[in-house]
Short mmCIF file of C-alpha atoms and ligand atoms in Angstrom, two decimals:
data_model
loop_
_atom_site.label_atom_id
_atom_site.label_comp_id
_atom_site.label_asym_id
_atom_site.label_seq_id
_atom_site.Cartn_x
_atom_site.Cartn_y
_atom_site.Cartn_z
CA MET A 1 63.79 -26.88 -3.67
CA GLN A 2 63.24 -23.23 -4.58
CA THR A 3 65.86 -20.86 -3.16
CA ILE A 4 65.50 -17.09 -3.29
CA PRO A 5 68.76 -15.13 -3.05
CA MET A 6 69.58 -11.91 -1.28
CA MET A 7 70.37 -8.90 -3.46
CA ILE A 8 73.39 -6.77 -2.70
CA ASP A 9 74.54 -4.00 -5.03
CA GLY A 10 72.30 -5.28 -7.81
CA ALA A 11 73.68 -8.84 -7.73
CA ALA A 12 72.18 -12.06 -6.39
CA VAL A 13 74.06 -13.38 -3.34
CA ALA A 14 73.76 -16.99 -2.22
CA GLY A 15 74.94 -16.20 1.34
CA GLU A 16 77.11 -18.18 3.74
CA SER A 17 74.43 -20.84 4.08
CA ARG A 18 70.69 -21.27 3.68
CA PHE A 19 67.75 -21.61 6.01
CA GLY A 20 64.48 -23.43 5.45
CA VAL A 21 61.11 -21.71 5.14
CA ILE A 22 58.13 -23.65 6.48
CA ASP A 23 54.75 -23.94 4.78
CA PRO A 24 52.45 -23.51 7.79
CA ALA A 25 49.73 -25.54 6.09
CA SER A 26 51.94 -28.64 6.32
CA GLY A 27 54.57 -27.74 8.92
CA GLU A 28 57.21 -28.82 6.37
CA VAL A 29 60.06 -26.85 4.82
CA PHE A 30 59.15 -26.02 1.21
CA ALA A 31 61.79 -23.47 0.16
CA GLU A 32 65.06 -21.92 1.27
CA ALA A 33 66.47 -18.46 1.61
CA ALA A 34 70.07 -17.29 1.67
CA GLN A 35 71.40 -16.68 5.18
CA ALA A 36 73.36 -13.45 5.65
CA GLY A 37 76.49 -13.27 7.72
CA PRO A 38 78.01 -10.11 9.22
CA ALA A 39 80.06 -9.51 6.06
CA ASP A 40 76.88 -9.55 3.94
CA VAL A 41 75.30 -6.91 6.17
CA ASP A 42 78.43 -4.75 5.85
CA ARG A 43 78.48 -5.14 2.09
CA ALA A 44 74.78 -4.33 1.75
CA VAL A 45 75.09 -1.16 3.84
CA ALA A 46 78.26 -0.16 1.95
CA ALA A 47 76.44 -0.63 -1.37
CA ALA A 48 73.51 1.47 -0.17
CA ARG A 49 75.90 4.12 1.14
CA ALA A 50 77.74 4.27 -2.17
CA ALA A 51 74.51 4.46 -4.18
CA PHE A 52 73.01 7.21 -2.02
CA PRO A 53 74.51 10.38 -3.58
CA GLY A 54 73.57 9.30 -7.10
CA TRP A 55 70.04 8.28 -6.15
CA ALA A 56 69.47 11.42 -4.07
CA ALA A 57 70.62 13.54 -7.05
CA THR A 58 68.48 11.65 -9.57
CA PRO A 59 65.84 14.02 -10.97
CA ASP A 60 62.58 13.68 -9.10
CA GLY A 61 60.63 12.72 -12.23
CA GLU A 62 63.07 9.90 -12.98
CA ARG A 63 62.81 8.46 -9.46
CA ARG A 64 59.04 8.60 -9.80
CA ARG A 65 59.19 6.86 -13.21
CA LEU A 66 61.37 4.04 -11.86
CA LEU A 67 59.05 3.47 -8.91
CA HIS A 68 56.04 3.27 -11.22
CA ALA A 69 58.01 0.73 -13.27
CA LEU A 70 58.52 -1.25 -10.08
CA GLY A 71 54.76 -1.13 -9.42
CA ASP A 72 54.18 -2.46 -12.92
CA ALA A 73 56.70 -5.28 -12.35
CA LEU A 74 54.91 -6.27 -9.13
CA GLU A 75 51.62 -6.35 -10.99
CA ALA A 76 53.09 -8.44 -13.82
CA HIS A 77 54.26 -11.01 -11.23
CA MET A 78 51.07 -11.08 -9.16
CA PRO A 79 50.27 -14.80 -9.49
CA GLU A 80 53.82 -15.82 -8.54
CA LEU A 81 53.98 -13.40 -5.61
CA MET A 82 50.52 -14.44 -4.38
CA GLU A 83 51.54 -18.07 -4.33
CA LEU A 84 54.75 -17.24 -2.44
CA VAL A 85 52.81 -15.20 0.12
CA THR A 86 50.25 -17.96 0.59
CA ARG A 87 52.85 -20.66 0.95
CA GLU A 88 55.06 -18.80 3.40
CA THR A 89 52.29 -17.23 5.53
CA GLY A 90 49.41 -19.69 5.14
CA LYS A 91 47.12 -16.78 4.21
CA PRO A 92 44.54 -17.86 1.59
CA LEU A 93 44.80 -16.52 -1.93
CA ALA A 94 41.40 -14.79 -1.63
CA GLY A 95 40.66 -15.00 2.09
CA LEU A 96 37.89 -13.92 4.43
CA ALA A 97 36.14 -10.83 3.04
CA GLY A 98 38.73 -10.74 0.26
CA ILE A 99 41.57 -10.14 2.72
CA GLY A 100 44.24 -12.56 1.54
CA ALA A 101 47.34 -12.88 -0.62
CA GLY A 102 45.56 -11.22 -3.57
CA MET A 103 44.88 -8.18 -1.44
CA GLU A 104 48.45 -8.22 -0.16
CA VAL A 105 50.02 -8.20 -3.63
CA GLY A 106 47.35 -5.91 -5.09
CA GLY A 107 47.91 -3.57 -2.15
CA ALA A 108 51.66 -3.64 -2.79
CA VAL A 109 51.03 -2.57 -6.39
CA ALA A 110 48.56 0.16 -5.40
CA TRP A 111 50.79 1.52 -2.61
CA THR A 112 53.79 1.61 -4.90
CA HIS A 113 51.99 3.72 -7.52
CA ALA A 114 50.28 5.99 -4.99
CA THR A 115 53.53 6.59 -3.09
CA ALA A 116 55.45 7.22 -6.31
CA ASP A 117 53.00 10.08 -6.98
CA LEU A 118 53.47 11.76 -3.59
CA ASP A 119 55.33 15.04 -3.38
CA LEU A 120 56.91 17.08 -0.61
CA PRO A 121 57.04 20.52 -2.21
CA VAL A 122 59.40 23.26 -1.08
CA GLU A 123 57.69 25.50 1.45
CA LEU A 124 58.14 29.22 1.05
CA ILE A 125 58.27 30.95 4.42
CA GLN A 126 59.35 34.42 3.38
CA ASP A 127 60.16 36.25 0.17
CA ASP A 128 60.54 39.99 0.52
CA ALA A 129 63.10 42.74 0.13
CA THR A 130 65.26 41.40 2.98
CA ALA A 131 65.37 37.64 2.38
CA ARG A 132 63.99 34.55 0.76
CA VAL A 133 63.42 31.65 3.16
CA GLU A 134 62.55 28.19 1.89
CA VAL A 135 62.13 24.87 3.69
CA HIS A 136 63.34 21.84 1.76
CA ARG A 137 62.97 18.12 2.53
CA LYS A 138 66.19 16.19 2.08
CA PRO A 139 66.74 12.41 2.16
CA LEU A 140 68.54 11.00 5.19
CA GLY A 141 70.91 8.40 3.69
CA VAL A 142 70.77 4.64 4.21
CA VAL A 143 67.48 3.35 5.62
CA ALA A 144 67.39 -0.03 7.39
CA SER A 145 64.00 -1.72 7.04
CA VAL A 146 63.11 -4.65 9.30
CA THR A 147 59.78 -6.38 8.69
CA PRO A 148 57.52 -9.03 10.32
CA TRP A 149 55.91 -12.19 8.94
CA ASN A 150 52.21 -11.34 8.89
CA TRP A 151 52.05 -9.15 5.75
CA PRO A 152 55.58 -9.75 4.49
CA LEU A 153 55.37 -8.19 1.04
CA LEU A 154 52.99 -5.34 1.78
CA ILE A 155 54.92 -4.13 4.83
CA ALA A 156 58.20 -4.29 2.90
CA VAL A 157 56.61 -2.08 0.22
CA TRP A 158 55.27 0.25 2.92
CA HIS A 159 58.85 0.76 4.14
CA VAL A 160 60.85 0.67 0.94
CA ILE A 161 58.83 2.77 -1.52
CA PRO A 162 58.52 5.99 0.51
CA ALA A 163 62.18 5.69 1.56
CA LEU A 164 63.22 5.48 -2.10
CA ARG A 165 60.70 8.09 -3.21
CA ALA A 166 62.30 10.59 -0.84
CA GLY A 167 65.78 9.82 -2.24
CA ASN A 168 67.17 7.42 0.36
CA THR A 169 68.73 4.04 -0.34
CA VAL A 170 67.60 0.95 1.56
CA VAL A 171 68.71 -2.35 3.07
CA LEU A 172 65.71 -4.58 3.82
CA LYS A 173 65.76 -7.46 6.34
CA PRO A 174 62.56 -9.48 6.03
CA SER A 175 61.28 -11.84 8.72
CA GLU A 176 63.03 -15.20 8.85
CA TYR A 177 59.56 -16.80 9.09
CA ALA A 178 58.37 -15.41 5.72
CA PRO A 179 61.25 -13.90 3.73
CA LEU A 180 60.47 -15.13 0.24
CA ALA A 181 58.02 -12.66 -1.33
CA ALA A 182 60.02 -9.73 0.03
CA LEU A 183 63.29 -11.14 -1.34
CA ARG A 184 61.62 -11.74 -4.69
CA PHE A 185 60.37 -8.14 -4.66
CA VAL A 186 63.94 -6.90 -4.20
CA GLU A 187 65.11 -9.23 -6.95
CA LEU A 188 62.48 -7.74 -9.30
CA ALA A 189 63.42 -4.22 -8.24
CA SER A 190 67.08 -4.89 -8.97
CA ALA A 191 66.27 -5.20 -12.66
CA ILE A 192 64.81 -1.67 -12.56
CA LEU A 193 66.71 0.41 -9.99
CA PRO A 194 70.41 1.35 -10.13
CA PRO A 195 72.67 -1.10 -8.22
CA GLY A 196 72.84 -0.55 -4.47
CA VAL A 197 69.67 1.56 -4.25
CA LEU A 198 67.68 -1.34 -2.78
CA ASN A 199 69.43 -4.31 -1.12
CA ALA A 200 68.17 -7.23 0.93
CA VAL A 201 69.79 -9.42 3.59
CA ALA A 202 68.01 -12.41 5.08
CA GLY A 203 68.21 -14.24 8.40
CA GLY A 204 66.95 -13.97 11.95
CA GLY A 205 67.02 -11.34 14.67
CA GLU A 206 70.83 -11.40 14.74
CA VAL A 207 70.93 -10.12 11.14
CA GLY A 208 68.35 -7.42 11.96
CA ALA A 209 70.38 -6.44 15.04
CA ALA A 210 73.62 -6.14 13.02
CA LEU A 211 71.84 -4.07 10.39
CA VAL A 212 70.17 -1.57 12.71
CA ALA A 213 73.41 -1.16 14.70
CA HIS A 214 75.49 -0.37 11.61
CA ALA A 215 77.15 3.04 11.87
CA ASP A 216 76.24 3.99 8.29
CA VAL A 217 72.49 3.48 8.78
CA ALA A 218 70.81 6.88 9.17
CA LYS A 219 67.26 5.73 9.78
CA ILE A 220 65.49 2.59 10.91
CA VAL A 221 61.95 1.70 9.96
CA PHE A 222 60.70 -1.29 11.91
CA THR A 223 57.39 -3.13 12.01
CA GLY A 224 57.06 -5.89 14.56
CA SER A 225 56.67 -6.54 18.25
CA THR A 226 56.90 -3.85 20.89
CA ALA A 227 59.67 -5.79 22.65
CA THR A 228 61.90 -5.76 19.57
CA GLY A 229 60.97 -2.12 18.89
CA ARG A 230 62.28 -1.16 22.33
CA ARG A 231 65.58 -2.95 21.71
CA ILE A 232 65.96 -1.21 18.36
CA MET A 233 65.27 2.18 19.93
CA GLN A 234 68.05 1.59 22.45
CA VAL A 235 70.48 0.74 19.65
CA ALA A 236 69.37 3.79 17.64
CA ALA A 237 70.15 6.11 20.54
CA GLY A 238 73.90 5.51 20.12
CA ARG A 239 73.99 7.49 16.88
CA LEU A 240 70.67 9.36 17.10
CA LYS A 241 69.30 7.35 14.21
CA ARG A 242 65.88 8.44 13.02
CA LEU A 243 63.13 5.95 13.78
CA THR A 244 59.71 4.90 12.61
CA LEU A 245 58.33 2.10 14.80
CA GLU A 246 55.06 0.33 13.95
CA LEU A 247 54.52 -2.03 16.86
CA GLY A 248 51.88 -4.27 18.33
CA GLY A 249 48.26 -3.34 18.79
CA ASN A 250 45.40 -4.45 20.99
CA ASP A 251 42.60 -2.60 19.25
CA ALA A 252 39.25 -2.28 20.95
CA GLY A 253 35.89 -2.00 19.22
CA ILE A 254 32.86 -0.61 21.03
CA VAL A 255 29.47 -1.71 19.76
CA LEU A 256 26.60 0.61 20.70
CA PRO A 257 23.09 -0.77 21.40
CA ASP A 258 21.56 0.82 18.28
CA VAL A 259 23.38 -1.38 15.71
CA ASP A 260 21.60 -3.82 13.41
CA VAL A 261 23.11 -7.03 14.83
CA ALA A 262 22.67 -9.10 11.67
CA ALA A 263 24.27 -6.41 9.49
CA VAL A 264 27.19 -5.61 11.76
CA ALA A 265 28.19 -9.17 12.71
CA PRO A 266 29.81 -10.11 9.36
CA GLN A 267 31.84 -6.92 9.44
CA LEU A 268 33.02 -7.64 12.98
CA VAL A 269 33.94 -11.20 12.03
CA ALA A 270 36.06 -9.93 9.13
CA ALA A 271 37.69 -7.22 11.25
CA THR A 272 38.60 -9.67 14.02
CA LEU A 273 39.39 -12.88 12.13
CA HIS A 274 40.88 -11.97 8.75
CA ASN A 275 44.38 -13.41 8.40
CA ASN A 276 43.51 -15.40 11.54
CA GLY A 277 43.78 -12.24 13.62
CA GLN A 278 47.44 -11.88 12.67
CA THR A 279 47.20 -8.26 11.57
CA CYS A 280 48.48 -5.42 13.70
CA ALA A 281 45.23 -3.47 13.31
CA CYS A 282 42.84 -6.39 13.69
CA LEU A 283 39.99 -5.78 16.10
CA LYS A 284 41.24 -7.65 19.20
CA ARG A 285 38.77 -6.80 21.98
CA LEU A 286 35.07 -6.34 21.42
CA TYR A 287 33.03 -4.33 23.98
CA VAL A 288 29.33 -4.97 23.37
CA HIS A 289 26.38 -3.30 25.08
CA GLU A 290 24.56 -5.65 27.42
CA SER A 291 21.22 -5.16 25.64
CA ILE A 292 22.52 -6.82 22.44
CA TYR A 293 25.29 -8.92 23.98
CA ASP A 294 23.69 -12.35 23.72
CA ALA A 295 22.24 -11.77 20.25
CA LEU A 296 25.53 -10.48 18.84
CA CYS A 297 27.59 -13.23 20.48
CA ALA A 298 25.29 -15.86 18.98
CA GLU A 299 25.56 -14.31 15.52
CA LEU A 300 29.37 -13.99 15.75
CA ALA A 301 29.65 -17.63 16.79
CA ARG A 302 27.35 -18.76 13.99
CA LEU A 303 29.42 -16.90 11.39
CA ALA A 304 32.86 -17.74 12.84
CA GLY A 305 31.91 -21.39 13.30
CA GLY A 306 30.91 -21.58 9.65
CA LEU A 307 34.12 -20.19 8.17
CA ALA A 308 36.00 -22.34 5.68
CA VAL A 309 39.39 -23.14 7.22
CA GLY A 310 41.86 -24.90 4.95
CA ASP A 311 44.99 -24.79 2.86
CA GLY A 312 45.44 -21.26 1.57
CA LEU A 313 46.02 -22.52 -1.96
CA ALA A 314 42.67 -24.35 -2.02
CA PRO A 315 39.92 -22.28 -3.62
CA GLY A 316 37.30 -21.27 -1.14
CA SER A 317 39.51 -21.24 1.99
CA GLU A 318 38.64 -18.19 4.06
CA LEU A 319 41.23 -18.79 6.77
CA GLY A 320 44.44 -20.76 6.58
CA PRO A 321 46.75 -22.00 9.32
CA LEU A 322 48.49 -19.70 11.81
CA GLN A 323 51.81 -18.57 10.41
CA ASN A 324 54.10 -20.35 12.83
CA HIS A 325 54.33 -22.83 15.64
CA ARG A 326 55.29 -20.22 18.23
CA GLN A 327 52.16 -18.17 17.47
CA LEU A 328 49.98 -21.29 17.68
CA ALA A 329 51.42 -22.04 21.14
CA ILE A 330 50.61 -18.49 22.30
CA VAL A 331 47.02 -18.83 21.05
CA GLU A 332 46.58 -22.15 22.88
CA GLU A 333 47.99 -20.64 26.07
CA LEU A 334 45.66 -17.61 25.93
CA ALA A 335 42.63 -19.81 25.24
CA ASP A 336 43.52 -22.04 28.22
CA ASP A 337 43.85 -19.02 30.49
CA ALA A 338 40.42 -17.71 29.41
CA ARG A 339 38.88 -21.13 29.92
CA GLN A 340 40.34 -21.42 33.42
CA GLN A 341 38.99 -17.97 34.29
CA GLY A 342 35.45 -18.96 33.38
CA ALA A 343 35.02 -17.69 29.82
CA ARG A 344 32.41 -19.39 27.63
CA PHE A 345 33.67 -20.71 24.31
CA LEU A 346 30.86 -20.36 21.78
CA CYS A 347 32.81 -21.97 18.96
CA GLY A 348 36.34 -23.20 18.28
CA GLY A 349 38.80 -23.22 21.17
CA ARG A 350 40.97 -26.00 19.77
CA ARG A 351 43.59 -26.95 17.21
CA LEU A 352 42.33 -28.69 14.12
CA ASP A 353 43.23 -32.34 13.85
CA ARG A 354 45.42 -32.11 10.75
CA PRO A 355 49.06 -31.35 9.92
CA GLY A 356 50.12 -27.72 9.98
CA TYR A 357 49.29 -24.93 12.40
CA PHE A 358 45.50 -24.83 12.08
CA TYR A 359 43.32 -23.47 14.90
CA ALA A 360 39.53 -23.19 14.77
CA PRO A 361 38.05 -19.65 14.69
CA THR A 362 36.96 -18.98 18.26
CA VAL A 363 34.42 -16.67 19.86
CA ILE A 364 34.88 -16.21 23.62
CA ALA A 365 31.89 -14.86 25.58
CA ASP A 366 31.97 -13.60 29.18
CA ALA A 367 35.51 -12.39 28.59
CA THR A 368 36.88 -9.96 31.19
CA ASP A 369 39.59 -7.32 31.05
CA ALA A 370 41.78 -9.39 33.36
CA MET A 371 41.98 -12.36 31.00
CA ARG A 372 45.25 -12.57 29.06
CA VAL A 373 43.36 -12.89 25.78
CA VAL A 374 42.02 -9.37 26.42
CA ALA A 375 44.98 -7.76 28.21
CA GLU A 376 47.58 -9.04 25.70
CA GLU A 377 47.74 -9.00 21.92
CA GLN A 378 46.47 -12.47 20.94
CA PHE A 379 47.50 -12.28 17.27
CA GLY A 380 45.34 -15.29 16.57
CA PRO A 381 41.75 -16.37 15.74
CA LEU A 382 40.35 -15.73 19.25
CA VAL A 383 37.60 -13.10 19.54
CA PRO A 384 37.00 -12.07 23.15
CA VAL A 385 33.61 -10.38 23.66
CA LEU A 386 33.20 -8.20 26.75
CA ARG A 387 29.96 -6.80 28.18
CA TYR A 388 29.39 -3.16 29.08
CA ARG A 389 26.47 -1.12 30.41
CA ASP A 390 27.77 2.46 30.30
CA VAL A 391 29.62 3.72 27.22
CA ASP A 392 31.95 5.95 29.26
CA ASP A 393 33.01 2.84 31.14
CA ALA A 394 33.60 1.03 27.82
CA ILE A 395 35.83 3.84 26.60
CA ALA A 396 37.78 3.88 29.85
CA ARG A 397 38.31 0.11 29.59
CA ALA A 398 39.35 0.38 25.95
CA ASN A 399 41.88 3.05 26.93
CA MET A 400 43.27 1.01 29.84
CA SER A 401 45.61 -0.74 27.42
CA ASP A 402 49.24 0.25 26.90
CA SER A 403 48.65 -0.21 23.17
CA GLY A 404 47.23 2.52 20.98
CA LEU A 405 47.22 1.50 17.35
CA GLY A 406 43.56 1.61 16.29
CA GLY A 407 40.07 1.61 17.77
CA SER A 408 36.50 1.69 16.51
CA VAL A 409 32.94 2.52 17.45
CA TRP A 410 29.99 0.83 15.74
CA SER A 411 26.59 2.55 15.69
CA ALA A 412 23.63 3.60 13.55
CA ASP A 413 24.36 7.16 14.70
CA ALA A 414 27.59 8.06 12.89
CA ALA A 415 27.88 11.53 14.46
CA ARG A 416 27.64 10.20 18.00
CA ALA A 417 30.01 7.32 17.18
CA THR A 418 32.53 9.74 15.69
CA ALA A 419 32.58 11.83 18.85
CA LEU A 420 33.08 8.70 20.95
CA ALA A 421 35.76 7.27 18.63
CA GLN A 422 37.81 10.43 18.98
CA ARG A 423 38.03 9.75 22.72
CA LEU A 424 39.89 6.50 22.07
CA GLU A 425 43.64 6.72 22.67
CA CYS A 426 44.89 5.43 19.34
CA GLY A 427 46.48 6.44 16.06
CA THR A 428 43.46 5.63 13.90
CA ALA A 429 39.83 5.84 15.05
CA TRP A 430 37.34 4.12 12.79
CA VAL A 431 33.54 4.41 12.77
CA ASN A 432 31.58 1.40 11.46
CA ALA A 433 34.81 -0.07 10.10
CA HIS A 434 38.08 -1.35 11.50
CA GLY A 435 41.56 -1.83 10.12
CA ALA A 436 40.94 -0.29 6.70
CA VAL A 437 44.08 1.64 5.76
CA GLN A 438 44.78 3.69 2.65
CA PRO A 439 47.94 5.03 0.98
CA ASP A 440 47.11 8.71 1.46
CA ALA A 441 46.10 8.75 5.15
CA PRO A 442 48.67 8.51 7.96
CA PHE A 443 48.74 5.31 9.98
CA GLY A 444 50.68 4.75 13.18
CA GLY A 445 50.40 4.04 16.86
CA VAL A 446 50.40 6.05 20.07
CA LYS A 447 51.56 4.82 23.49
CA GLN A 448 53.43 1.50 23.18
CA SER A 449 52.19 0.89 19.61
CA GLY A 450 54.90 2.94 18.01
CA ILE A 451 56.52 6.17 17.03
CA GLY A 452 55.79 8.05 13.83
CA VAL A 453 53.44 7.22 10.97
CA GLU A 454 53.45 5.61 7.56
CA PHE A 455 51.55 6.52 4.37
CA GLY A 456 50.71 9.73 2.61
CA ARG A 457 52.66 12.96 2.87
CA HIS A 458 53.05 12.58 6.61
CA GLY A 459 54.59 9.14 6.20
CA LEU A 460 56.86 10.28 3.37
CA ALA A 461 58.13 13.17 5.46
CA GLU A 462 59.52 10.68 7.99
CA TYR A 463 62.17 9.69 5.44
CA THR A 464 63.45 13.26 5.19
CA ALA A 465 65.17 15.96 7.22
CA LEU A 466 64.12 19.59 6.98
CA GLN A 467 66.65 22.03 5.59
CA THR A 468 65.93 25.72 5.89
CA VAL A 469 67.55 27.78 3.13
CA LYS A 470 67.78 31.48 3.84
CA VAL A 471 69.11 33.83 1.19
CA ALA A 472 69.74 37.34 2.47
CA LYS A 473 68.88 40.05 0.01
CA ALA A 474 69.82 43.21 1.76
P1 NAD B 1 59.29 -9.57 15.89
O1 NAD B 1 59.53 -8.29 16.63
O2 NAD B 1 59.57 -10.83 16.57
O3 NAD B 1 60.16 -9.60 14.55
C1 NAD B 1 60.07 -8.59 13.58
C2 NAD B 1 61.38 -8.50 12.81
O4 NAD B 1 62.42 -8.04 13.69
C3 NAD B 1 61.88 -9.81 12.21
O5 NAD B 1 62.41 -9.53 10.93
C4 NAD B 1 62.99 -10.20 13.18
O6 NAD B 1 63.97 -11.04 12.60
C5 NAD B 1 63.57 -8.87 13.54
N1 NAD B 1 64.32 -8.81 14.80
C6 NAD B 1 64.20 -9.59 15.89
N2 NAD B 1 65.05 -9.17 16.86
C7 NAD B 1 65.70 -8.09 16.36
C8 NAD B 1 66.67 -7.20 16.90
N3 NAD B 1 67.14 -7.32 18.14
N4 NAD B 1 67.10 -6.17 16.13
C9 NAD B 1 66.62 -5.99 14.89
N5 NAD B 1 65.70 -6.82 14.32
C10 NAD B 1 65.24 -7.85 15.06
O7 NAD B 1 57.78 -9.46 15.39
P2 NAD B 1 56.94 -10.57 14.58
O8 NAD B 1 56.61 -11.67 15.52
O9 NAD B 1 57.59 -10.85 13.29
O10 NAD B 1 55.61 -9.75 14.22
C11 NAD B 1 54.48 -9.74 15.04
C12 NAD B 1 54.32 -8.40 15.74
O11 NAD B 1 54.39 -7.34 14.79
C13 NAD B 1 52.98 -8.23 16.41
O12 NAD B 1 53.15 -7.69 17.69
C14 NAD B 1 52.24 -7.25 15.53
O13 NAD B 1 51.24 -6.50 16.15
C15 NAD B 1 53.35 -6.41 15.04
N6 NAD B 1 52.96 -5.75 13.80
C16 NAD B 1 52.74 -4.41 13.84
C17 NAD B 1 52.32 -3.75 12.69
C18 NAD B 1 52.05 -2.26 12.72
O14 NAD B 1 51.97 -1.64 11.67
N7 NAD B 1 51.92 -1.64 13.86
C19 NAD B 1 52.16 -4.45 11.51
C20 NAD B 1 52.40 -5.83 11.50
C21 NAD B 1 52.82 -6.45 12.67
#
């Protein structure tokens, strides 16, 4: 059985023991990862701490060159990484609307190169006869990165590359549910970067907790559930560790009456159901004007009901299984609650009768704000469709949520939709799109969806501290 090691100080580490990684398409263990103990966490942080001064002092152009080399290495290993991602997450190689393992690995390559090219130039505040005042961006030290299972390679890259670009060193702790592609990424990086610059430890929440609590960690970047994010923030308070938290979302989309139903439906299906809804910025609640409600629901159900659900490695699969048993149980629970409260299931609403964690894509009409599938983050292939009459009311209902990651407005009138979208309480407001992120535009959540942003110059700045340098002249 394939085993992927942890990397500490440039060397492969087998760990105290191993833990199994399940292929969600079969429910069976297919590979193993090294399990870190407390001593491994200490050694990884110590290696990162020791490597920090050298990496921070490495000329900027050299750091950039090494990160581009890492992007090239990811690209050279695309088929292997895609297969790992598909096997550990269930996500199809191609996927619905092209959103699958290929996009995940291709995105990791693209983000690595784009982030390597970012700069945070020195800002000149004053330069006159009395003084020269500059503002510099300095790296923070050791960054602890803790990642979830839904986009395990891409999110690791989103954390690691800007941290390294800014001159920090990193210890990554991938999700115990899908650690393999991220561990392999660190293994590939270890052939390129100086020892200790990027380390990985594997295991469950207890390993993440030991890592984020470590006294020599200066900053924590975490993507995952809001509940874990809160716990991490409490731990960070003890030493005022810097934080970037990318947490859960419950994104609303508002569909105005002027849309072309046939044209917009496939886009809504992709935005809600890609990766089986297991994306932080999936569209999770759909508010549809009453005048087009029945027509759009029927079209969504026709499209969702016709999706090819199967093993992610099989060509043609648009959706695979859910990633884990726990998530499948949550989806079943939320569907039951909606059913009991009188929702109409237009398609799906059940597990598929086969091994693995498969659940049929499901469109839920007559959904209400009180149903758990609307009020909570479903993180599954359930699309609740809610009816509205007055757009101000739809915006108020969209904003009722504690979450504030993304939101969207769909309309033939882009100017009107843009004005409405800006009233949504969220970190990214899309018009006639949802969930599309890019390496040069900041992405993050407001309210309970997080603190700080990733991507672009704004995201890079989060891995730095400002230092003002004032040189008196007279
Ligand atoms: P999770 O919070 O259960 O786990 C995430 C990571 O935290 C795992 O590596 C886990 O081992 C680790 N962990 C658990 N307890 C810890 C602790 N006490 N201290 C430190 N680390 C700990 O989340 P999940 O179930 O893996 O991911 C799903 C959630 O992630 C969803 O809510 C989803 O919306 C969110 N998510 C958000 C974004 C975003 O960018 N906002 C992206 C992807 C996923």
